[in-house]
Amino acid sequence: MTTTAPRRRASISDVARLATVSVGTVSNVLNRPDRVSPATRERVLAAIGELDFVPNGSARQLRAGTITTAGAIVLDIANPFFTDVARGIEDRLDEAGYTLMLASSDENPEREARYLRLFEEHGVQGVMVVPSGPDVQHLEALRSRGLRVVLLDRPSPVETLSSVAVDDRAGAAAAARHLVDLGHERIAFLNGPHTIRQCADRAEGLRAALVDAGLDPGEALVEVTITALNADGGQAGTEQVLALDDRPTATMCVNDLAALGALRTLRAAGVPVPSGMAVVGYDDVAFAGELATPLTSVRQPTHQLGYRAADLLLDPDDSAAHVTFQPELVVRESTTGTG
Amino acid sequence: MTTTAPRRRASISDVARLATVSVGTVSNVLNRPDRVSPATRERVLAAIGELDFVPNGSARQLRAGTITTAGAIVLDIANPFFTDVARGIEDRLDEAGYTLMLASSDENPEREARYLRLFEEHGVQGVMVVPSGPDVQHLEALRSRGLRVVLLDRPSPVETLSSVAVDDRAGAAAAARHLVDLGHERIAFLNGPHTIRQCADRAEGLRAALVDAGLDPGEALVEVTITALNADGGQAGTEQVLALDDRPTATMCVNDLAALGALRTLRAAGVPVPSGMAVVGYDDVAFAGELATPLTSVRQPTHQLGYRAADLLLDPDDSAAHVTFQPELVVRESTTGTG
DNA sequence: CTGAAAGCGCTAACAT
DNA sequence: ATGTTAGCGCTTTCAG
């Protein structure tokens, strides 16, 4: 076994020297092989192989100015919703020969900024981001510096920024209507902070649907803010709800992960679903229909969301576009069952 | 609203000109602010703000040689197992002020190579990779070019490459023993191709456990190769198993996603679990215990796996280390229930 | 404390 | 067909 000590990376001039040609010729066999005679091409290729030469991307990029890479920042990479979106992005990018750098902000604007900067410094073509705060000024600034920017899963608050989103108001409203139709008059909503646009929109949609149904949101709606938008958050939120004096009869969750935590907590507490507490999730992730109590959830076109976002990013026509998909309520036993 | 047309990125010399200083001074306020007088520092900072200057990472890196970024390549970003591992990596990297570039190879060696090259060209400190093929020569080559390389979720076949893995043989063997103890004498294994080390190891562990129990693997084991290591693959594999003449009484799955597909298919076919068919998953993802039939599964220390891998990558002591975690069988109703 | 200048590795004119 | 060279944007001596 060779215990090759890590040596300095070979550069193009090392290759040139070994092949006894000029650096220009090496560059040519790399980028326009037809311009160079078969004989020398052979020689250069051999030298490249011998030295394990890999062109320095920084130097190349410094010359070229740009690369075929895009960045994406999602809120939480452990959430299947976002990974499905990421797959959509990857698939579209792949078609165009682009590569994706993926990062997760953890709903932390500071982390978001850090990754944005990293991407920018590395000269990505553009970025797709699920903003972790209400503010998009930093993204407009990015755009004015020549990067393509697409807002992910969030309608653009400004004309100049492209966006691909799902109508969160409509999704939450549909879920609320369903619950009201079932006779629920007091609903808990395990929601994230309103600084996250999706959360604010869903709260609004829910409220509006309640009002439409002739209910007083002040009475009918108990919004519980959970900090972790996952199963642990859902568990903590549900514990709060269960401790309430005038306990709601239904719980809507900001996503299916939170709903998973809610179901788990309810079961541990011996509260039957839906007779003791109806539960609605959001996202309709793959396992939603396979749970002990199959989960009523709001389905979003995740893969398309990502695919379309990448599509906009790649679009040579640089004008801003705003795409909105419609969600769809999928009804299952967690609201209509006999449990 | 300003419709700022994307203009050329400002460079350090633009800043220098605007602030009427030299580029060296601008560089100093960026990197060693103490070396420069407060007055000029102010002036330079103002110019930077005015021009929205963001240093060009490629240029910086070309000089500096390296950056505080690491890359990771997993098989499938839509699999919660890998995203949990990724979270572990991120957490450790974050502590060190590093950032992570994440990519998914789709079990495709070509894609793996492409991302590896991208990472290398961008000068990452190192990479953590779940190899998509049996071969690791390209990774050894990477290492010999000075990058830190850590094999993820796969024991290193060579001394020189660090690795963080879970004992796959032991995990599969434990599951098989459990099944045999329950009286099963014919077991289907929905497994991925053996070119993926984990799959080969699990098949071996399973086989060995069967032999230990006095069973003939040729009789007792039906291995079905699934190409997609997810719910769809699990569904396809289960359909094959159900069509078998001498139908097995238990199905082991290469991961919980596949098990999800298996459960779904069995339910659709009216086969009760476990009385008609016992099912065992692998990974023990978050929802495994919350399914209609809670899933017996092999738990792996996912977060730790990633955390430790990043730890090795960051370790200034460059000698190769090999870490192996032990998995743990979590028994639930999909094997012991009354359904 | 600040400026001038070399050079990181590469590509693309331009020469030969 | 191949060589020479300027310069991408930055950091870092070395002078002043």
XYZ file of C-alpha atoms (C1' of nucleotides) in Angstrom:
710
model
C 0.000 0.000 0.000
C 1.356 3.426 -0.849
C 1.457 5.706 2.134
C 1.737 8.762 -0.049
C 2.195 11.750 2.189
C -0.148 14.540 1.116
C 2.010 16.568 -1.211
C 1.383 19.896 -2.790
C -1.308 19.840 -5.400
C 0.069 19.721 -8.894
C -0.554 22.825 -10.961
C -0.900 23.295 -14.654
C 2.714 24.383 -14.912
C 3.886 21.179 -13.279
C 2.035 19.306 -15.947
C 3.496 21.535 -18.645
C 6.996 20.940 -17.401
C 6.581 17.178 -17.219
C 5.081 17.047 -20.691
C 7.597 19.566 -21.976
C 4.958 21.839 -23.420
C 3.695 25.275 -22.449
C 0.925 25.943 -19.967
C -1.216 27.239 -22.809
C -1.080 23.878 -24.480
C -2.081 22.086 -21.319
C -4.996 24.465 -20.966
C -5.921 23.697 -24.533
C -5.983 19.944 -24.115
C -8.224 20.583 -21.138
C -10.633 22.951 -22.800
C -10.278 22.633 -26.568
C -8.659 19.260 -27.214
C -9.198 19.602 -30.966
C -6.765 22.486 -31.178
C -3.863 20.274 -30.208
C -2.157 17.471 -32.089
C -2.923 13.923 -30.999
C 0.696 13.260 -30.154
C 1.144 16.115 -27.710
C -2.348 15.578 -26.379
C -1.303 12.059 -25.431
C 1.799 13.326 -23.752
C -0.070 15.939 -21.755
C -2.775 13.496 -20.715
C -0.099 11.120 -19.515
C 1.486 13.854 -17.437
C -1.900 14.766 -15.996
C -2.479 11.171 -15.007
C 0.954 10.815 -13.526
C 0.615 13.906 -11.374
C -3.031 13.339 -10.434
C -3.633 16.809 -11.687
C -6.996 18.401 -10.906
C -7.455 21.928 -12.209
C -7.805 24.499 -9.495
C -11.407 25.628 -9.611
C -10.713 28.877 -7.828
C -8.230 29.933 -10.414
C -10.442 28.844 -13.250
C -13.376 30.625 -11.793
C -11.388 33.716 -11.089
C -10.803 33.918 -14.799
C -14.182 32.759 -15.967
C -16.168 34.744 -13.440
C -18.921 32.243 -12.962
C -19.698 28.577 -12.545
C -22.516 26.152 -13.156
C -23.512 25.802 -9.570
C -26.509 27.019 -7.651
C -27.124 27.210 -3.933
C -30.217 26.439 -1.936
C -31.006 27.198 1.671
C -33.909 25.525 3.405
C -35.098 25.870 6.978
C -34.501 22.318 8.108
C -32.854 19.585 6.192
C -34.286 16.932 8.506
C -37.813 17.785 7.375
C -38.966 15.558 4.491
C -40.878 18.440 3.001
C -37.698 20.360 2.352
C -35.739 17.373 1.162
C -38.463 16.592 -1.357
C -38.205 20.164 -2.554
C -34.447 19.766 -2.729
C -34.881 16.693 -4.886
C -36.992 18.705 -7.279
C -34.282 21.331 -7.454
C -31.572 18.759 -8.007
C -33.516 17.082 -10.771
C -33.973 20.291 -12.738
C -30.422 21.444 -12.128
C -29.107 18.091 -13.204
C -30.836 18.415 -16.546
C -28.886 21.588 -17.125
C -25.590 20.106 -15.967
C -25.621 22.253 -12.872
C -24.743 21.143 -9.396
C -26.424 22.088 -6.178
C -24.958 23.196 -2.909
C -27.474 22.646 -0.181
C -27.505 24.149 3.270
C -29.975 24.458 6.091
C -30.477 27.654 8.043
C -32.213 26.174 11.061
C -34.587 29.135 10.848
C -31.665 31.237 11.946
C -31.178 34.444 9.904
C -27.547 34.575 10.903
C -26.850 31.134 9.533
C -28.787 32.032 6.434
C -26.604 35.076 5.946
C -23.475 33.044 6.464
C -24.386 30.520 3.808
C -25.551 33.206 1.428
C -22.191 34.837 1.746
C -20.399 31.567 1.272
C -22.364 30.919 -1.899
C -21.767 34.403 -3.195
C -18.074 34.261 -2.496
C -17.921 31.033 -4.393
C -19.575 32.646 -7.347
C -22.723 30.555 -7.661
C -25.062 31.460 -10.501
C -27.846 32.040 -8.044
C -29.589 30.951 -4.904
C -32.958 29.546 -3.945
C -33.849 30.335 -0.390
C -36.606 29.799 2.108
C -36.144 33.013 4.065
C -35.813 32.492 7.799
C -37.032 35.972 8.628
C -39.554 38.477 7.299
C -36.896 40.646 5.771
C -35.724 40.149 2.188
C -33.546 43.226 1.774
C -30.407 41.150 1.899
C -31.782 39.071 -0.951
C -32.587 42.120 -3.026
C -29.071 43.313 -2.421
C -27.795 39.964 -3.587
C -29.840 40.283 -6.724
C -28.577 43.756 -7.424
C -25.104 42.299 -7.271
C -25.950 40.083 -10.198
C -26.982 36.801 -8.600
C -30.219 35.143 -9.541
C -32.441 34.826 -6.526
C -35.571 32.739 -6.177
C -37.676 32.757 -3.049
C -38.666 29.227 -2.140
C -41.978 28.268 -0.560
C -42.771 31.876 0.051
C -44.470 34.448 -2.150
C -42.249 37.377 -2.975
C -43.122 40.537 -1.091
C -41.429 42.591 -3.799
C -41.791 42.718 -7.542
C -38.122 42.307 -8.267
C -37.616 38.938 -6.609
C -38.834 35.740 -8.241
C -40.715 33.293 -6.104
C -42.269 29.858 -6.143
C -44.784 29.260 -3.426
C -47.889 27.432 -2.348
C -50.964 29.326 -1.232
C -50.606 28.896 2.520
C -53.733 30.855 3.337
C -55.829 28.580 1.159
C -54.260 25.460 2.642
C -54.902 26.463 6.225
C -58.375 27.708 5.355
C -59.304 24.413 3.735
C -58.160 22.523 6.806
C -60.099 24.868 9.097
C -63.245 24.570 7.007
C -62.996 20.823 7.192
C -62.729 20.975 10.958
C -65.641 23.391 11.291
C -67.781 21.213 9.038
C -67.033 18.383 11.431
C -68.491 20.491 14.231
C -65.314 21.696 15.905
C -65.704 25.117 17.490
C -62.467 25.364 19.361
C -59.251 24.671 17.540
C -55.643 24.678 18.686
C -52.999 25.686 16.178
C -49.455 24.575 16.837
C -47.686 27.165 14.757
C -44.196 28.531 14.304
C -43.268 32.153 14.900
C -44.935 34.650 12.563
C -41.569 35.941 11.487
C -41.676 32.951 9.180
C -44.017 33.993 6.434
C -45.610 30.586 5.952
C -46.585 30.509 9.592
C -48.116 33.969 9.494
C -50.044 33.151 6.336
C -51.429 29.930 7.695
C -52.572 31.668 10.849
C -54.335 34.239 8.715
C -56.014 31.661 6.523
C -57.183 29.764 9.533
C -58.551 32.884 11.166
C -60.319 33.978 8.007
C -61.988 30.602 7.580
C -63.192 30.732 11.142
C -64.689 34.178 10.636
C -66.333 33.023 7.412
C -67.932 30.228 9.373
C -69.384 32.731 11.796
C -66.984 31.891 14.610
C -65.115 34.383 16.759
C -61.403 33.644 16.342
C -60.751 35.078 19.788
C -62.857 32.252 21.170
C -62.442 29.529 18.621
C -58.697 29.716 18.036
C -55.882 28.957 20.432
C -52.561 29.536 18.774
C -49.620 27.890 20.489
C -46.212 28.954 19.270
C -43.711 26.158 19.030
C -40.063 26.942 18.530
C -38.960 23.660 17.040
C -40.983 22.905 13.937
C -40.634 19.159 14.373
C -41.884 16.231 16.432
C -40.396 17.575 19.649
C -42.096 20.910 19.071
C -45.363 19.130 18.380
C -45.020 17.218 21.595
C -44.306 20.301 23.684
C -47.175 22.193 22.058
C -49.617 19.360 22.621
C -48.683 19.139 26.273
C -49.567 22.819 26.563
C -52.857 22.266 24.787
C -53.796 19.370 27.013
C -53.196 21.502 30.068
C -55.657 24.127 28.868
C -58.772 24.702 30.991
C -61.175 24.845 28.099
C -59.539 22.179 25.972
C -59.932 22.481 22.181
C -61.394 19.516 20.311
C -59.053 19.755 17.346
C -55.379 20.533 16.764
C -53.907 21.847 13.556
C -50.165 21.503 13.170
C -47.749 23.596 11.189
C -46.323 20.460 9.599
C -46.550 16.680 9.694
C -43.508 16.328 11.898
C -45.244 18.390 14.556
C -48.392 16.334 13.992
C -46.348 13.205 14.597
C -45.315 14.604 17.955
C -48.915 15.554 18.691
C -50.214 12.069 17.939
C -47.512 10.516 20.049
C -48.332 12.773 22.993
C -52.047 12.242 22.647
C -51.605 8.511 22.653
C -49.383 8.638 25.707
C -52.017 10.736 27.458
C -54.744 8.300 26.520
C -56.656 10.831 24.447
C -58.365 9.092 21.518
C -57.998 10.556 18.036
C -60.180 12.010 16.643
C -62.972 11.586 19.211
C -60.959 13.144 22.027
C -58.888 15.357 19.768
C -58.881 15.644 15.989
C -55.485 16.265 14.395
C -54.550 17.875 11.092
C -51.030 18.028 9.711
C -49.458 19.966 6.895
C -47.269 18.799 3.967
C -48.654 15.276 3.566
C -45.266 13.639 3.780
C -44.798 10.046 2.658
C -45.637 8.412 5.964
C -48.737 10.513 6.761
C -51.128 7.877 5.437
C -49.352 5.003 7.151
C -49.499 6.184 10.731
C -51.373 4.414 13.515
C -54.001 7.044 12.979
C -53.691 8.029 9.327
C -53.211 11.760 9.256
C -55.413 14.322 7.571
C -52.974 16.751 5.986
C -52.542 19.521 3.462
C -50.654 18.238 0.465
C -48.222 20.488 -1.345
C -46.567 19.834 -4.691
C -43.118 19.573 -3.132
C -41.130 18.177 -5.994
C -42.678 20.618 -8.443
C -41.974 23.455 -6.085
C -38.270 22.744 -6.236
C -38.247 21.874 -9.901
C -39.957 25.088 -10.855
C -37.711 27.164 -8.632
C -34.638 25.765 -10.344
C -36.356 26.373 -13.629
C -36.752 30.059 -12.850
C -33.185 30.281 -11.658
C -31.951 28.830 -14.915
C -34.270 30.904 -17.093
C -32.160 33.156 -19.302
C -34.993 35.669 -19.284
C -34.076 37.456 -16.131
C -37.412 39.117 -15.383
C -38.923 38.223 -12.055
C -41.704 35.647 -12.073
C -44.099 34.654 -9.352
C -45.472 31.144 -9.306
C -48.119 30.019 -6.851
C -49.338 26.446 -6.510
C -52.573 25.418 -4.860
C -52.482 22.963 -1.965
C -54.958 20.164 -1.497
C -56.534 18.812 1.666
C -56.180 15.060 2.077
C -58.735 13.742 4.542
C -57.921 10.699 6.654
C -58.876 9.131 9.972
C -57.174 11.628 12.262
C -60.208 13.834 11.705
C -62.907 11.486 10.470
C -62.078 8.198 12.119
C -63.967 6.458 14.882
C -61.127 6.355 17.382
C -38.527 50.700 -5.780
C -35.061 50.640 -7.259
C -34.815 48.519 -10.365
C -31.056 48.307 -10.105
C -29.818 46.504 -13.165
C -27.319 43.859 -12.152
C -24.010 45.631 -12.492
C -20.526 44.254 -12.375
C -19.456 43.098 -8.959
C -17.331 45.637 -7.198
C -13.742 44.574 -6.650
C -11.260 45.512 -4.024
C -9.664 48.061 -6.318
C -13.014 49.784 -6.831
C -13.212 50.152 -3.103
C -9.636 51.370 -2.911
C -10.276 54.000 -5.559
C -13.449 55.261 -3.886
C -11.756 55.451 -0.512
C -8.573 56.870 -2.066
C -6.348 54.258 -0.501
C -4.385 51.351 -1.896
C -5.766 47.881 -2.341
C -3.390 46.666 0.324
C -5.038 48.915 2.854
C -8.486 47.693 1.916
C -7.278 44.145 2.343
C -5.937 45.102 5.741
C -9.172 46.570 7.027
C -10.774 43.331 5.911
C -8.319 40.973 7.516
C -6.302 42.864 10.110
C -8.370 45.913 11.050
C -6.006 46.749 13.886
C -3.191 47.498 11.486
C -5.023 50.454 10.039
C -5.896 53.830 11.565
C -9.480 54.367 12.669
C -9.924 57.257 10.265
C -8.995 55.381 7.100
C -10.763 52.315 8.355
C -13.961 54.335 8.545
C -13.446 55.640 5.059
C -12.823 52.191 3.625
C -15.793 50.686 5.434
C -17.977 53.435 4.041
C -16.779 52.712 0.521
C -17.411 49.013 1.038
C -20.935 49.741 2.141
C -21.563 52.095 -0.716
C -20.420 49.610 -3.327
C -21.987 46.553 -1.688
C -18.580 45.013 -1.899
C -18.307 41.298 -1.246
C -14.794 39.873 -1.486
C -14.347 37.373 -4.259
C -13.903 34.025 -2.604
C -12.172 32.480 -5.572
C -9.487 35.088 -5.559
C -9.069 34.901 -1.832
C -8.868 31.188 -1.921
C -6.481 31.184 -4.814
C -4.088 33.025 -2.560
C -4.918 31.359 0.710
C -5.113 27.851 -0.702
C -7.922 26.580 1.466
C -11.201 27.439 3.123
C -13.240 26.495 6.143
C -15.727 24.380 4.281
C -16.264 20.668 4.107
C -18.305 18.609 1.708
C -20.521 15.622 2.318
C -22.053 13.214 -0.125
C -24.840 10.886 0.940
C -26.748 8.334 -1.089
C -30.188 9.889 -0.836
C -31.066 13.172 0.668
C -34.732 12.225 0.880
C -33.929 9.468 3.356
C -34.290 10.652 6.970
C -31.394 8.455 7.990
C -28.995 10.472 5.890
C -30.440 13.827 6.829
C -30.067 12.953 10.492
C -26.461 12.101 9.791
C -26.114 15.395 7.945
C -27.455 17.229 10.972
C -24.795 15.615 13.094
C -22.150 16.750 10.645
C -23.517 20.275 10.518
C -23.599 20.524 14.285
C -19.970 19.563 14.690
C -18.839 21.703 11.782
C -20.763 24.649 13.130
C -18.865 24.458 16.402
C -15.665 24.901 14.458
C -17.038 27.739 12.337
C -17.041 25.542 9.283
C -19.782 25.319 6.715
C -21.087 22.258 4.970
C -21.799 21.654 1.340
C -24.174 18.770 1.003
C -24.930 16.716 -2.062
C -26.626 13.447 -2.816
C -25.215 10.895 -5.208
C -28.382 8.913 -5.804
C -26.228 5.800 -5.478
C -24.694 6.833 -8.769
C -20.886 6.668 -8.850
C -20.797 9.147 -11.687
C -22.709 11.735 -9.723
C -20.508 11.024 -6.749
C -17.437 11.690 -8.850
C -18.916 14.892 -10.185
C -19.599 16.294 -6.748
C -16.253 15.147 -5.441
C -14.607 17.046 -8.227
C -16.724 20.102 -7.595
C -15.770 20.050 -3.945
C -12.109 19.563 -4.727
C -12.087 22.331 -7.265
C -13.627 24.594 -4.691
C -10.874 23.738 -2.294
C -12.835 22.224 0.559
C -10.830 21.080 3.577
C -12.181 17.604 3.155
C -15.088 15.395 2.318
C -17.266 12.890 4.098
C -18.770 10.394 1.733
C -21.030 7.397 1.690
C -19.460 5.605 -1.264
C -21.941 4.608 -3.920
C -19.786 1.783 -5.207
C -17.375 -0.781 -3.824
C -14.352 1.042 -5.081
C -12.558 3.644 -2.981
C -9.493 4.257 -5.121
C -10.757 7.641 -6.191
C -11.063 8.554 -2.523
C -7.538 7.430 -1.766
C -6.377 9.529 -4.686
C -8.241 12.474 -3.226
C -6.530 11.926 0.053
C -3.137 11.757 -1.538
C -3.873 15.140 -3.032
C -4.131 16.563 0.454
C -7.854 16.483 1.166
C -9.160 14.938 4.347
C -11.440 12.075 3.554
C -13.804 10.296 5.922
C -15.886 7.326 4.865
C -19.403 7.675 6.164
C -21.570 4.768 7.269
C -19.099 2.324 5.845
C -16.015 0.747 7.396
C -12.847 1.627 5.573
C -11.475 -1.187 3.434
C -8.037 0.386 3.617
C -5.861 1.556 6.470
C -5.242 4.987 5.084
C -8.842 6.176 4.931
C -10.690 7.205 8.081
C -14.166 5.878 8.565
C -17.165 6.108 10.836
C -19.566 3.231 10.538
C -22.112 1.077 12.258
C -21.671 -2.665 12.447
C -24.074 -3.710 9.710
C -23.432 -7.394 10.119
C -24.356 -7.233 13.773
C -27.496 -5.232 13.041
C -28.783 -7.629 10.433
C -27.796 -10.621 12.536
C -29.707 -9.298 15.542
C -32.799 -8.809 13.415
C -32.472 -12.282 11.950
C -32.009 -13.887 15.339
C -35.118 -12.136 16.562
C -37.069 -13.519 13.634
C -35.731 -17.034 14.088
C -36.549 -16.921 17.800
C -40.078 -16.083 16.776
C -40.186 -19.274 14.745
C -39.685 -17.917 11.242
C -37.838 -20.326 8.990
C -38.210 -18.581 5.688
C -37.255 -14.926 5.443
C -37.350 -12.488 2.557
C -34.727 -9.760 2.475
C -35.479 -6.676 0.415
C -31.932 -5.511 -0.093
C -30.051 -3.087 -2.291
C -27.310 -4.146 -4.685
C -24.225 -5.633 -3.051
C -22.057 -3.012 -4.681
C -23.206 -0.902 -1.767
C -21.144 -2.149 1.134
C -23.892 -1.766 3.726
C -26.153 -3.992 1.682
C -23.511 -6.664 1.247
C -22.678 -6.596 4.954
C -26.270 -6.892 6.020
C -26.813 -9.829 3.713
C -23.784 -11.494 5.237
C -24.899 -10.852 8.788
C -28.304 -12.235 8.021
C -26.886 -15.318 6.400
C -24.471 -15.948 9.248
C -27.234 -15.677 11.842
C -29.308 -18.157 9.898
C -26.445 -20.621 9.755
C -25.818 -20.161 13.466
C -29.438 -21.068 14.063
C -28.979 -24.288 12.147
C -30.885 -23.126 9.109
C -29.805 -23.536 5.505
C -29.621 -20.044 3.981
C -30.308 -21.494 0.564
C -33.679 -22.571 1.877
C -34.410 -20.028 4.558
C -33.373 -16.865 2.773
C -34.918 -15.218 -0.275
C -33.006 -12.105 -1.170
C -34.858 -9.696 -3.432
C -32.801 -6.896 -4.887
C -34.559 -3.570 -5.042
C -33.099 -0.742 -7.051
C -34.780 2.143 -5.306
C -33.939 2.070 -1.607
C -37.176 3.792 -0.639
C -40.906 3.190 -0.258
C -41.392 2.540 -3.950
C -38.621 -0.034 -3.900
C -40.171 -1.637 -0.846
C -43.481 -1.842 -2.613
C -42.027 -3.430 -5.736
C -40.018 -5.895 -3.695
C -42.993 -6.889 -1.585
C -45.090 -7.514 -4.668
C -42.395 -9.912 -5.821
C -42.337 -11.643 -2.462
C -46.100 -12.037 -2.401
C -45.994 -13.703 -5.788
C -43.544 -16.332 -4.557
C -44.716 -19.954 -4.541
C -43.374 -20.800 -1.143
C -44.085 -17.477 0.517
C -41.757 -16.421 3.361
C -43.321 -15.575 6.695
C -41.114 -12.585 7.410
C -39.602 -9.723 5.437
C -36.505 -7.807 6.391
C -36.015 -4.451 4.700
C -32.825 -2.603 3.931
C -34.271 0.539 5.505
C -37.429 1.929 7.065
C -38.516 3.660 3.904
C -38.594 0.310 2.143
C -40.420 -1.138 5.137
C -43.002 1.622 4.796
C -43.607 0.519 1.232
C -43.775 -3.099 2.349
C -46.362 -2.361 5.030
C -48.405 -0.353 2.580
C -48.375 -3.161 0.042
C -49.202 -5.845 2.592
C -52.139 -3.854 3.828
C -53.418 -3.331 0.307
C -53.106 -7.069 -0.294
C -54.968 -7.875 2.884
C -52.018 -9.665 4.469
C -52.029 -9.121 8.259
C -48.803 -8.058 9.974
C -47.184 -9.875 11.635
C -49.390 -12.991 11.538
C -49.407 -13.141 7.734
C -46.022 -11.541 7.333
C -43.657 -10.144 9.927
C -41.742 -7.021 8.906
C -38.447 -5.615 10.116
C -37.031 -2.267 9.067
C -33.616 -0.709 9.449
C -32.576 2.730 10.776
C -35.438 3.269 13.245
C -36.369 6.646 11.827
C -38.589 9.009 13.803
C -41.894 7.694 12.526
C -41.101 3.987 12.872
C -42.858 3.698 16.211
C -45.902 5.687 15.119
C -46.976 3.611 12.171
C -50.266 1.744 11.900
C -48.209 -1.293 12.737
C -45.308 -0.010 14.810
C -42.175 -1.181 13.109
C -39.478 -3.388 14.551
C -36.256 -1.817 13.356
C -32.514 -1.637 13.846
C -31.585 1.650 15.442
C -28.377 3.373 14.464
C -26.750 6.335 16.218
C -27.332 8.613 13.234
C -26.554 11.968 14.726
C -23.428 10.658 16.402
C -22.352 9.060 13.180
C -22.276 12.425 11.455
C -20.917 14.278 14.431
C -18.040 11.905 14.817
C -17.265 11.946 11.111
C -16.970 15.722 11.155
C -14.873 15.395 14.260
C -12.392 13.184 12.453
C -12.351 15.497 9.486
C -11.490 18.427 11.706
C -8.926 16.546 13.783
C -5.537 18.177 13.268
C -3.942 14.797 13.877
C -4.137 13.478 10.389
C -3.711 9.790 11.096
C -6.538 7.606 9.885
C -9.037 6.463 12.509
C -11.742 3.854 12.292
C -14.818 4.225 14.426
C -17.517 1.574 14.616
C -20.783 2.002 16.475
C -23.049 -0.827 17.538
C -26.652 -0.879 16.369
C -29.566 -1.899 18.552
C -32.683 -3.853 17.678
C -35.897 -2.106 18.673
C -38.738 -4.604 18.864
C -42.278 -3.476 18.081
C -45.555 -4.929 16.863
C -44.577 -5.536 13.251
C -42.918 -8.707 14.495
C -44.529 -9.387 17.876
C -48.034 -7.962 17.494
C -51.255 -9.864 17.281
C -52.330 -8.493 13.881
C 0.344 53.414 9.212
C 0.183 53.088 4.154
C 1.651 52.060 -0.704
C 3.811 49.278 -4.352
C 4.325 45.073 -6.336
C 4.700 40.055 -6.722
C 2.241 36.075 -7.488
C -1.581 32.287 -6.413
C -3.374 28.902 -11.151
C -5.728 29.473 -14.929
C -7.614 31.085 -19.718
C -7.572 33.583 -23.879
C -5.695 36.639 -26.945
C -1.911 37.219 -29.674
C 2.564 35.696 -31.701
C 5.280 32.597 -33.889
C 0.110 23.527 -33.737
C 2.336 25.560 -29.991
C 4.427 29.289 -27.085
C 4.137 33.780 -24.584
C 1.888 36.761 -21.817
C -1.608 39.724 -19.552
C -4.636 39.733 -16.062
C -8.886 37.808 -13.151
C -9.152 39.767 -7.365
C -6.901 39.043 -3.634
C -3.123 38.733 0.249
C 1.304 39.572 1.724
C 5.949 40.827 2.009
C 8.816 44.755 1.704
C 9.678 49.801 1.518
C 8.769 54.100 2.785
